[in-house]
Amino acid sequence: MTFDETALREYFSDAPDDIALDDVDLTRIPRHVSFIMDGNGRWAQSRGLDRSKGHIAGVDSLRETVTTSVRLGLDALSCYAFSTENWKRPQREVNLLMHLFATTLMKEMPLFHQENVRLRFLGDLEALPKETREVFFRGLDETSDHTGMTFALAVNYGSRSEIVRAARNLAANAAMGNLSPDEIDEELFSANLYTAGIPDPDLLIRTSGEMRLSNYLLWQLAYTEFYVTDLYWPDFSRWEFLRAVRSYQSRDRRFGGVKAK
Ligand code: FPP
């Protein structure tokens, strides 16, 4: 993906002391960056606010993250918004999140049009409330001919169930005689995951300090570099994004091989 360097420099003017756009190599920007957006509740609680306020503040960070990703010229951005385990939260919080997903998506459609962003969803959308599902399908439809960055939002997503679903699809095809088990390879398996057609993430960023994967993209993260920041999601900004890219660029990615001389 290409980027507009003038818009990029303008976007990253007013830098803090420790990081600036010149600290990253614009020729080695990761293609796909994925996020575990964590810490909305703690952000709110640390301010004596209701957890819901943290989710509402999290929307601003998400919008900034989409814009930063477009400015940097990523091919894909993915974000974990709601896991298959998150249904266990209090009903009031689940309802708020589902409503927030729908209203935010509707509100941000002009941004997706303006920036040529193509929407995708990772997860089982059938279980979502009708309002949310309908807005998601409209978003998919309205951005399907966009040719810019892919923005994949994981909602009602669980990686193990995604893998089981892929195995079941392949087994059903084999049982029907449409596929021989020998034809099942990594490429075909990947094509049966929710992320079909999206390159694996180069960089995973998790906020609020937790060192775990939480059932997120277990297959796709096989060779991904991780960056964990202590910042809560509502405090995540374009500058922390740049720090993560700088850290990523300092790594030696060998993919199981040895360092190139
Ligand atoms: C994690 O914080 C965040 C979530 C489970 C929800 C993610 C939602 C947003 C970032 C809001 C905007 C998203 C969209 C798609 C409009 P947490 O509640 O687990 O925080 P905690 O670990 O501190 O309790």
Short mmCIF file of C-alpha atoms and ligand atoms in Angstrom, two decimals:
data_model
loop_
_atom_site.label_atom_id
_atom_site.label_comp_id
_atom_site.label_asym_id
_atom_site.label_seq_id
_atom_site.Cartn_x
_atom_site.Cartn_y
_atom_site.Cartn_z
CA MET A 1 0.00 0.00 0.00
CA THR A 2 1.30 3.48 -0.77
CA PHE A 3 0.97 6.52 1.45
CA ASP A 4 0.78 10.26 1.03
CA GLU A 5 4.01 11.50 2.61
CA THR A 6 2.85 15.11 3.03
CA ALA A 7 -0.31 14.03 4.85
CA LEU A 8 1.77 11.61 6.91
CA ARG A 9 4.28 14.30 8.01
CA GLU A 10 1.47 16.68 8.89
CA TYR A 11 -0.30 13.94 10.88
CA PHE A 12 2.84 13.20 12.89
CA SER A 13 3.91 16.83 13.51
CA ASP A 14 3.92 18.00 17.13
CA ALA A 15 5.86 14.94 18.30
CA PRO A 16 6.65 14.19 21.96
CA ASP A 17 10.32 14.13 23.06
CA ASP A 18 11.00 10.42 22.73
CA ILE A 19 9.53 9.51 19.35
CA ALA A 20 9.10 11.10 15.93
CA LEU A 21 8.21 9.94 12.45
CA ASP A 22 11.91 10.07 11.51
CA ASP A 23 12.55 7.27 14.02
CA VAL A 24 10.83 4.76 11.75
CA ASP A 25 11.86 3.48 8.35
CA LEU A 26 8.95 4.23 6.03
CA THR A 27 10.14 1.54 3.62
CA ARG A 28 9.71 -1.17 6.31
CA ILE A 29 6.25 -0.49 7.69
CA PRO A 30 4.46 -3.73 8.70
CA ARG A 31 1.77 -4.76 6.23
CA HIS A 32 -0.72 -5.93 8.81
CA VAL A 33 -0.92 -4.74 12.41
CA SER A 34 -3.34 -6.40 14.81
CA PHE A 35 -4.57 -5.14 18.18
CA ILE A 36 -5.86 -6.61 21.40
CA MET A 37 -7.59 -3.51 22.72
CA ASP A 38 -7.52 -4.05 26.48
CA GLY A 39 -7.97 -1.93 29.57
CA ASN A 40 -11.10 0.14 28.92
CA GLY A 41 -12.59 -0.94 32.24
CA ARG A 42 -9.43 -0.21 34.24
CA TRP A 43 -9.03 3.16 32.52
CA ALA A 44 -12.53 4.13 33.67
CA GLN A 45 -12.16 2.66 37.17
CA SER A 46 -8.86 4.49 37.70
CA ARG A 47 -10.81 7.72 37.14
CA GLY A 48 -13.72 6.71 39.37
CA LEU A 49 -15.96 6.29 36.33
CA ASP A 50 -18.31 3.54 35.25
CA ARG A 51 -16.70 0.91 32.98
CA SER A 52 -18.99 2.00 30.16
CA LYS A 53 -17.14 5.32 30.00
CA GLY A 54 -13.97 3.39 29.24
CA HIS A 55 -15.56 1.70 26.24
CA ILE A 56 -16.88 5.04 25.01
CA ALA A 57 -13.40 6.58 25.36
CA GLY A 58 -12.02 3.50 23.56
CA VAL A 59 -13.91 4.47 20.43
CA ASP A 60 -11.71 7.60 20.06
CA SER A 61 -8.55 5.47 20.26
CA LEU A 62 -9.94 3.11 17.68
CA ARG A 63 -10.74 5.96 15.29
CA GLU A 64 -7.22 7.35 15.72
CA THR A 65 -5.76 3.88 15.17
CA VAL A 66 -7.67 3.47 11.90
CA THR A 67 -6.43 6.88 10.71
CA THR A 68 -2.84 6.17 11.77
CA SER A 69 -2.94 2.85 9.92
CA VAL A 70 -4.19 4.52 6.75
CA ARG A 71 -1.57 7.30 7.00
CA LEU A 72 1.21 4.73 7.46
CA GLY A 73 -0.05 2.84 4.41
CA LEU A 74 -0.86 -0.50 6.06
CA ASP A 75 -2.55 -3.13 3.93
CA ALA A 76 -4.54 -4.41 6.89
CA LEU A 77 -5.50 -3.48 10.43
CA SER A 78 -7.36 -5.89 12.69
CA CYS A 79 -8.79 -5.30 16.15
CA TYR A 80 -10.22 -7.65 18.77
CA ALA A 81 -13.43 -5.99 19.95
CA PHE A 82 -15.44 -8.84 21.51
CA SER A 83 -14.52 -12.45 22.20
CA THR A 84 -16.77 -15.50 22.38
CA GLU A 85 -16.03 -15.41 26.15
CA ASN A 86 -17.15 -11.77 26.53
CA TRP A 87 -20.83 -12.84 26.63
CA LYS A 88 -20.10 -13.74 30.28
CA ARG A 89 -19.89 -10.03 31.18
CA PRO A 90 -22.88 -8.37 32.90
CA GLN A 91 -25.80 -8.11 30.46
CA ARG A 92 -25.77 -4.32 30.76
CA GLU A 93 -22.15 -4.14 29.59
CA VAL A 94 -22.75 -6.58 26.72
CA ASN A 95 -25.75 -4.53 25.58
CA LEU A 96 -23.73 -1.32 25.73
CA LEU A 97 -20.89 -2.83 23.69
CA MET A 98 -23.25 -4.21 21.03
CA HIS A 99 -24.96 -0.84 20.77
CA LEU A 100 -21.61 0.97 20.66
CA PHE A 101 -20.37 -1.27 17.84
CA ALA A 102 -23.47 -0.48 15.77
CA THR A 103 -23.56 3.27 16.41
CA THR A 104 -19.82 3.71 15.94
CA LEU A 105 -19.77 1.83 12.69
CA MET A 106 -22.65 3.88 11.37
CA LYS A 107 -21.01 7.12 12.47
CA GLU A 108 -17.65 6.23 10.98
CA MET A 109 -18.91 5.23 7.52
CA PRO A 110 -17.88 8.64 6.06
CA LEU A 111 -14.32 8.01 7.31
CA PHE A 112 -14.27 4.57 5.65
CA HIS A 113 -15.53 6.09 2.39
CA GLN A 114 -13.12 9.02 2.54
CA GLU A 115 -10.13 6.78 3.26
CA ASN A 116 -11.21 3.97 0.89
CA VAL A 117 -11.19 1.48 3.81
CA ARG A 118 -12.69 -1.95 3.22
CA LEU A 119 -14.45 -3.52 6.20
CA ARG A 120 -14.28 -7.17 7.23
CA PHE A 121 -15.55 -8.98 10.30
CA LEU A 122 -13.90 -11.92 12.01
CA GLY A 123 -16.24 -14.10 14.05
CA ASP A 124 -19.74 -15.52 14.12
CA LEU A 125 -22.09 -12.62 13.43
CA GLU A 126 -25.24 -14.77 13.64
CA ALA A 127 -25.33 -14.54 17.44
CA LEU A 128 -25.24 -10.73 17.48
CA PRO A 129 -28.32 -8.60 18.16
CA LYS A 130 -30.24 -7.80 14.97
CA GLU A 131 -29.40 -4.06 15.08
CA THR A 132 -25.66 -4.72 15.28
CA ARG A 133 -25.72 -7.45 12.65
CA GLU A 134 -27.64 -5.30 10.20
CA VAL A 135 -25.28 -2.37 10.56
CA PHE A 136 -22.31 -4.72 10.08
CA PHE A 137 -23.79 -6.19 6.90
CA ARG A 138 -24.51 -2.70 5.60
CA GLY A 139 -20.89 -1.73 6.35
CA LEU A 140 -19.64 -4.77 4.47
CA ASP A 141 -21.84 -4.02 1.53
CA GLU A 142 -21.01 -0.31 1.33
CA THR A 143 -17.25 -0.83 1.46
CA SER A 144 -16.97 -3.99 -0.64
CA ASP A 145 -15.61 -2.08 -3.65
CA HIS A 146 -13.09 -0.07 -1.64
CA THR A 147 -9.51 -0.78 -2.64
CA GLY A 148 -7.56 0.74 0.26
CA MET A 149 -6.71 -0.71 3.65
CA THR A 150 -8.69 -3.66 5.02
CA PHE A 151 -10.04 -3.05 8.51
CA ALA A 152 -11.05 -6.32 10.14
CA LEU A 153 -13.00 -6.15 13.37
CA ALA A 154 -13.16 -9.33 15.46
CA VAL A 155 -16.57 -9.57 17.11
CA ASN A 156 -17.88 -12.74 18.75
CA TYR A 157 -14.53 -14.17 17.75
CA GLY A 158 -12.68 -17.11 19.28
CA SER A 159 -9.64 -18.59 17.61
CA ARG A 160 -10.17 -22.22 18.64
CA SER A 161 -13.74 -22.21 17.37
CA GLU A 162 -12.51 -20.56 14.13
CA ILE A 163 -10.03 -23.43 13.68
CA VAL A 164 -12.67 -26.07 14.46
CA ARG A 165 -15.03 -24.41 11.97
CA ALA A 166 -12.36 -24.53 9.26
CA ALA A 167 -11.65 -28.21 10.00
CA ARG A 168 -15.36 -28.96 9.86
CA ASN A 169 -15.75 -27.19 6.48
CA LEU A 170 -12.84 -29.09 5.03
CA ALA A 171 -14.06 -32.41 6.45
CA ALA A 172 -17.55 -31.80 5.05
CA ASN A 173 -16.07 -31.11 1.62
CA ALA A 174 -13.95 -34.23 1.84
CA ALA A 175 -16.93 -36.32 2.95
CA MET A 176 -18.91 -35.07 -0.04
CA GLY A 177 -16.07 -36.15 -2.31
CA ASN A 178 -15.22 -32.57 -3.38
CA LEU A 179 -11.81 -32.66 -1.76
CA SER A 180 -9.14 -35.26 -1.11
CA PRO A 181 -7.50 -35.13 2.37
CA ASP A 182 -4.13 -34.89 0.58
CA GLU A 183 -5.16 -31.54 -0.87
CA ILE A 184 -5.49 -30.01 2.59
CA ASP A 185 -2.40 -27.90 3.18
CA GLU A 186 -1.65 -24.72 5.15
CA GLU A 187 -2.80 -22.48 2.33
CA LEU A 188 -6.18 -24.19 1.99
CA PHE A 189 -6.60 -24.26 5.75
CA SER A 190 -5.90 -20.50 5.94
CA ALA A 191 -8.45 -19.92 3.19
CA ASN A 192 -11.09 -21.49 5.44
CA LEU A 193 -10.44 -19.12 8.35
CA TYR A 194 -12.31 -15.83 8.90
CA THR A 195 -9.12 -14.04 7.82
CA ALA A 196 -9.09 -15.64 4.34
CA GLY A 197 -7.24 -13.39 1.90
CA ILE A 198 -5.74 -11.14 4.61
CA PRO A 199 -1.97 -11.53 5.13
CA ASP A 200 -0.95 -12.80 8.59
CA PRO A 201 -0.21 -9.98 11.05
CA ASP A 202 3.41 -8.79 11.14
CA LEU A 203 2.90 -7.04 14.45
CA LEU A 204 0.49 -7.65 17.34
CA ILE A 205 0.00 -4.82 19.81
CA ARG A 206 -1.69 -5.50 23.15
CA THR A 207 -2.55 -2.69 25.54
CA SER A 208 -2.75 -2.67 29.34
CA GLY A 209 0.22 -4.91 30.00
CA GLU A 210 -1.26 -8.40 29.87
CA MET A 211 1.05 -11.06 28.35
CA ARG A 212 -1.48 -13.44 26.87
CA LEU A 213 -3.23 -14.17 23.58
CA SER A 214 -6.77 -14.59 24.93
CA ASN A 215 -7.83 -17.01 22.17
CA TYR A 216 -6.97 -14.48 19.42
CA LEU A 217 -5.65 -15.45 15.95
CA LEU A 218 -3.75 -18.50 17.25
CA TRP A 219 -3.05 -19.80 13.73
CA GLN A 220 -2.34 -16.42 12.10
CA LEU A 221 0.12 -15.18 14.78
CA ALA A 222 2.63 -18.02 14.25
CA TYR A 223 5.47 -15.66 13.21
CA THR A 224 4.09 -12.33 14.40
CA GLU A 225 6.17 -9.92 16.50
CA PHE A 226 4.51 -8.86 19.76
CA TYR A 227 4.50 -5.42 21.37
CA VAL A 228 2.86 -5.04 24.78
CA THR A 229 2.33 -1.58 26.25
CA ASP A 230 1.16 -0.76 29.76
CA LEU A 231 -1.09 2.01 28.43
CA TYR A 232 -4.81 1.35 28.71
CA TRP A 233 -6.60 1.26 25.36
CA PRO A 234 -8.23 4.72 25.73
CA ASP A 235 -4.70 6.17 26.25
CA PHE A 236 -3.30 4.52 23.12
CA SER A 237 -2.36 7.11 20.50
CA ARG A 238 -0.53 7.53 17.20
CA TRP A 239 2.69 8.05 19.19
CA GLU A 240 2.52 4.70 20.96
CA PHE A 241 1.73 3.18 17.57
CA LEU A 242 4.98 4.70 16.24
CA ARG A 243 6.91 3.37 19.26
CA ALA A 244 5.53 -0.08 18.46
CA VAL A 245 6.60 0.19 14.81
CA ARG A 246 10.07 1.37 15.89
CA SER A 247 10.35 -1.63 18.21
CA TYR A 248 9.14 -3.96 15.43
CA GLN A 249 11.78 -2.58 13.05
CA SER A 250 14.52 -3.24 15.59
CA ARG A 251 13.67 -6.98 15.65
CA ASP A 252 15.45 -9.60 13.61
CA ARG A 253 12.67 -11.63 11.99
CA ARG A 254 14.11 -14.98 11.02
CA PHE A 255 10.94 -17.06 10.56
CA GLY A 256 12.78 -20.04 12.01
CA GLY A 257 15.81 -19.59 9.76
CA VAL A 258 19.18 -17.97 10.44
CA LYS A 259 20.12 -14.33 10.12
CA ALA A 260 20.77 -13.20 6.54
CA LYS A 261 24.38 -12.00 6.09
C1 FPP B 1 -11.24 -4.34 26.59
O1 FPP B 1 -11.32 -3.62 27.79
C2 FPP B 1 -12.15 -3.85 25.60
C3 FPP B 1 -13.28 -4.50 25.17
C4 FPP B 1 -13.70 -5.82 25.61
C5 FPP B 1 -14.15 -3.90 24.18
C6 FPP B 1 -13.50 -3.24 23.01
C7 FPP B 1 -14.30 -2.09 22.63
C8 FPP B 1 -13.82 -0.90 22.29
C9 FPP B 1 -12.40 -0.57 22.15
C10 FPP B 1 -14.82 0.16 22.05
C11 FPP B 1 -14.89 0.56 20.63
C12 FPP B 1 -14.96 -0.53 19.68
C13 FPP B 1 -15.75 -0.51 18.57
C14 FPP B 1 -15.62 -1.60 17.58
C15 FPP B 1 -16.71 0.56 18.30
P1 FPP B 1 -11.81 -4.37 29.10
O2 FPP B 1 -13.24 -4.03 29.30
O3 FPP B 1 -11.49 -5.82 29.01
O4 FPP B 1 -10.92 -3.66 30.16
P2 FPP B 1 -10.42 -4.25 31.55
O5 FPP B 1 -9.53 -5.42 31.22
O6 FPP B 1 -9.67 -3.12 32.15
O7 FPP B 1 -11.63 -4.64 32.33
#
